[in-house]
């Protein structure tokens, strides 16, 4: 069996830690990958879900814009008894 650790007779230069910037980048990539996996957990087609959510958001924005442009007078009218 080979010696892997410097304390067991292996060379420590073979197992140097990467520089801090490389290590940070690897950790960020791993975190992003975990986040994407968590988002898609239990969903058959995550891209279809994202497209559906985007369409719903666009529809809400259109409805809000129409409401701001004068759609307020077209709703229900309340009449107070005379």
C-alpha atoms as an extended CHARMM CRD file, in Angstrom:
* protein
*
        82  EXT
         1         1  UNK       CA              0.0000000000        0.0000000000        0.0000000000  PROA      1               0.0000000000
         2         2  UNK       CA              1.3600000000        3.4290000000       -0.9180000000  PROA      2               0.0000000000
         3         3  UNK       CA              2.1430000000        6.1370000000        1.5540000000  PROA      3               0.0000000000
         4         4  UNK       CA             -0.1930000000        9.1020000000        1.0670000000  PROA      4               0.0000000000
         5         5  UNK       CA              0.5420000000       11.3790000000        3.9710000000  PROA      5               0.0000000000
         6         6  UNK       CA              3.7910000000       13.1910000000        4.7640000000  PROA      6               0.0000000000
         7         7  UNK       CA              3.7300000000       11.9540000000        8.3400000000  PROA      7               0.0000000000
         8         8  UNK       CA              3.7410000000        8.3650000000        7.0490000000  PROA      8               0.0000000000
         9         9  UNK       CA              6.7690000000        8.8360000000        4.8270000000  PROA      9               0.0000000000
        10        10  UNK       CA              5.2470000000       10.4030000000        1.7030000000  PROA      10              0.0000000000
        11        11  UNK       CA              6.4890000000       13.6290000000        0.1710000000  PROA      11              0.0000000000
        12        12  UNK       CA              4.6590000000       16.7320000000        1.3860000000  PROA      12              0.0000000000
        13        13  UNK       CA              5.4090000000       18.6050000000       -1.8550000000  PROA      13              0.0000000000
        14        14  UNK       CA              3.1310000000       16.1800000000       -3.7340000000  PROA      14              0.0000000000
        15        15  UNK       CA              0.1180000000       17.1990000000       -1.6370000000  PROA      15              0.0000000000
        16        16  UNK       CA              0.3610000000       20.9770000000       -1.2720000000  PROA      16              0.0000000000
        17        17  UNK       CA             -2.8640000000       22.8680000000       -0.8200000000  PROA      17              0.0000000000
        18        18  UNK       CA             -3.9180000000       25.0350000000       -3.7670000000  PROA      18              0.0000000000
        19        19  UNK       CA             -3.5070000000       28.7730000000       -3.4080000000  PROA      19              0.0000000000
        20        20  UNK       CA             -6.3680000000       30.5510000000       -1.5940000000  PROA      20              0.0000000000
        21        21  UNK       CA             -7.8550000000       32.0660000000       -4.7830000000  PROA      21              0.0000000000
        22        22  UNK       CA             -8.0950000000       28.6690000000       -6.5110000000  PROA      22              0.0000000000
        23        23  UNK       CA             -9.5590000000       27.1270000000       -3.3810000000  PROA      23              0.0000000000
        24        24  UNK       CA            -12.1790000000       29.9140000000       -3.1430000000  PROA      24              0.0000000000
        25        25  UNK       CA            -13.1270000000       29.4370000000       -6.7830000000  PROA      25              0.0000000000
        26        26  UNK       CA            -13.5090000000       25.6710000000       -6.3330000000  PROA      26              0.0000000000
        27        27  UNK       CA            -15.6580000000       26.1970000000       -3.2440000000  PROA      27              0.0000000000
        28        28  UNK       CA            -17.8530000000       28.7170000000       -5.0910000000  PROA      28              0.0000000000
        29        29  UNK       CA            -18.3230000000       26.2960000000       -7.9950000000  PROA      29              0.0000000000
        30        30  UNK       CA            -19.2110000000       23.4830000000       -5.6040000000  PROA      30              0.0000000000
        31        31  UNK       CA            -21.7120000000       25.7070000000       -3.7660000000  PROA      31              0.0000000000
        32        32  UNK       CA            -23.3450000000       26.7220000000       -7.0570000000  PROA      32              0.0000000000
        33        33  UNK       CA            -23.6010000000       23.0880000000       -8.1100000000  PROA      33              0.0000000000
        34        34  UNK       CA            -25.1900000000       22.1160000000       -4.7750000000  PROA      34              0.0000000000
        35        35  UNK       CA            -27.6580000000       24.9970000000       -5.0660000000  PROA      35              0.0000000000
        36        36  UNK       CA            -28.6880000000       23.9520000000       -8.5760000000  PROA      36              0.0000000000
        37        37  UNK       CA            -29.1410000000       20.3580000000       -7.4600000000  PROA      37              0.0000000000
        38        38  UNK       CA            -31.2520000000       21.4620000000       -4.4980000000  PROA      38              0.0000000000
        39        39  UNK       CA            -33.4510000000       23.6240000000       -6.7440000000  PROA      39              0.0000000000
        40        40  UNK       CA            -34.0970000000       20.7990000000       -9.1660000000  PROA      40              0.0000000000
        41        41  UNK       CA            -34.6390000000       18.1180000000       -6.5320000000  PROA      41              0.0000000000
        42        42  UNK       CA            -37.9250000000       16.3650000000       -7.2090000000  PROA      42              0.0000000000
        43        43  UNK       CA            -38.5550000000       18.2380000000      -10.4650000000  PROA      43              0.0000000000
        44        44  UNK       CA            -38.5140000000       16.2520000000      -13.7020000000  PROA      44              0.0000000000
        45        45  UNK       CA            -37.7790000000       19.2170000000      -15.9780000000  PROA      45              0.0000000000
        46        46  UNK       CA            -36.3060000000       22.2120000000      -14.1320000000  PROA      46              0.0000000000
        47        47  UNK       CA            -35.9690000000       24.2630000000      -17.3430000000  PROA      47              0.0000000000
        48        48  UNK       CA            -39.6930000000       23.9200000000      -18.0860000000  PROA      48              0.0000000000
        49        49  UNK       CA            -40.4510000000       25.0720000000      -14.5340000000  PROA      49              0.0000000000
        50        50  UNK       CA            -38.2370000000       28.1420000000      -14.9640000000  PROA      50              0.0000000000
        51        51  UNK       CA            -39.9600000000       29.0120000000      -18.2680000000  PROA      51              0.0000000000
        52        52  UNK       CA            -43.3750000000       28.6540000000      -16.6300000000  PROA      52              0.0000000000
        53        53  UNK       CA            -42.3710000000       30.8860000000      -13.7150000000  PROA      53              0.0000000000
        54        54  UNK       CA            -41.0120000000       33.4770000000      -16.1440000000  PROA      54              0.0000000000
        55        55  UNK       CA            -44.2920000000       33.4880000000      -18.1320000000  PROA      55              0.0000000000
        56        56  UNK       CA            -46.2700000000       33.9500000000      -14.9090000000  PROA      56              0.0000000000
        57        57  UNK       CA            -44.0550000000       36.8630000000      -13.8470000000  PROA      57              0.0000000000
        58        58  UNK       CA            -44.4640000000       38.5170000000      -17.2510000000  PROA      58              0.0000000000
        59        59  UNK       CA            -48.2380000000       38.1090000000      -17.0720000000  PROA      59              0.0000000000
        60        60  UNK       CA            -48.2740000000       39.6990000000      -13.6040000000  PROA      60              0.0000000000
        61        61  UNK       CA            -46.1900000000       42.6300000000      -14.8520000000  PROA      61              0.0000000000
        62        62  UNK       CA            -48.5610000000       43.1610000000      -17.7870000000  PROA      62              0.0000000000
        63        63  UNK       CA            -51.5680000000       43.0740000000      -15.4710000000  PROA      63              0.0000000000
        64        64  UNK       CA            -49.9470000000       45.5920000000      -13.1170000000  PROA      64              0.0000000000
        65        65  UNK       CA            -49.0760000000       47.8840000000      -16.0310000000  PROA      65              0.0000000000
        66        66  UNK       CA            -52.6390000000       47.7270000000      -17.3680000000  PROA      66              0.0000000000
        67        67  UNK       CA            -54.0010000000       48.4770000000      -13.9130000000  PROA      67              0.0000000000
        68        68  UNK       CA            -51.7380000000       51.5290000000      -13.5710000000  PROA      68              0.0000000000
        69        69  UNK       CA            -52.7610000000       52.9020000000      -16.9730000000  PROA      69              0.0000000000
        70        70  UNK       CA            -56.3850000000       53.4080000000      -16.0570000000  PROA      70              0.0000000000
        71        71  UNK       CA            -57.8860000000       50.0220000000      -15.5320000000  PROA      71              0.0000000000
        72        72  UNK       CA            -59.2120000000       51.1410000000      -12.1490000000  PROA      72              0.0000000000
        73        73  UNK       CA            -62.5960000000       52.3490000000      -13.4600000000  PROA      73              0.0000000000
        74        74  UNK       CA            -63.4930000000       49.0650000000      -15.1040000000  PROA      74              0.0000000000
        75        75  UNK       CA            -63.9010000000       46.9980000000      -11.9440000000  PROA      75              0.0000000000
        76        76  UNK       CA            -66.9200000000       46.5150000000       -9.7240000000  PROA      76              0.0000000000
        77        77  UNK       CA            -68.8980000000       49.6130000000       -8.8940000000  PROA      77              0.0000000000
        78        78  UNK       CA            -70.2840000000       50.0570000000       -5.4270000000  PROA      78              0.0000000000
        79        79  UNK       CA            -73.4020000000       52.0450000000       -4.9260000000  PROA      79              0.0000000000
        80        80  UNK       CA            -74.3510000000       53.6180000000       -1.6500000000  PROA      80              0.0000000000
        81        81  UNK       CA            -78.1100000000       53.4700000000       -0.8530000000  PROA      81              0.0000000000
        82        82  UNK       CA            -80.0620000000       56.6160000000       -1.6810000000  PROA      82              0.0000000000
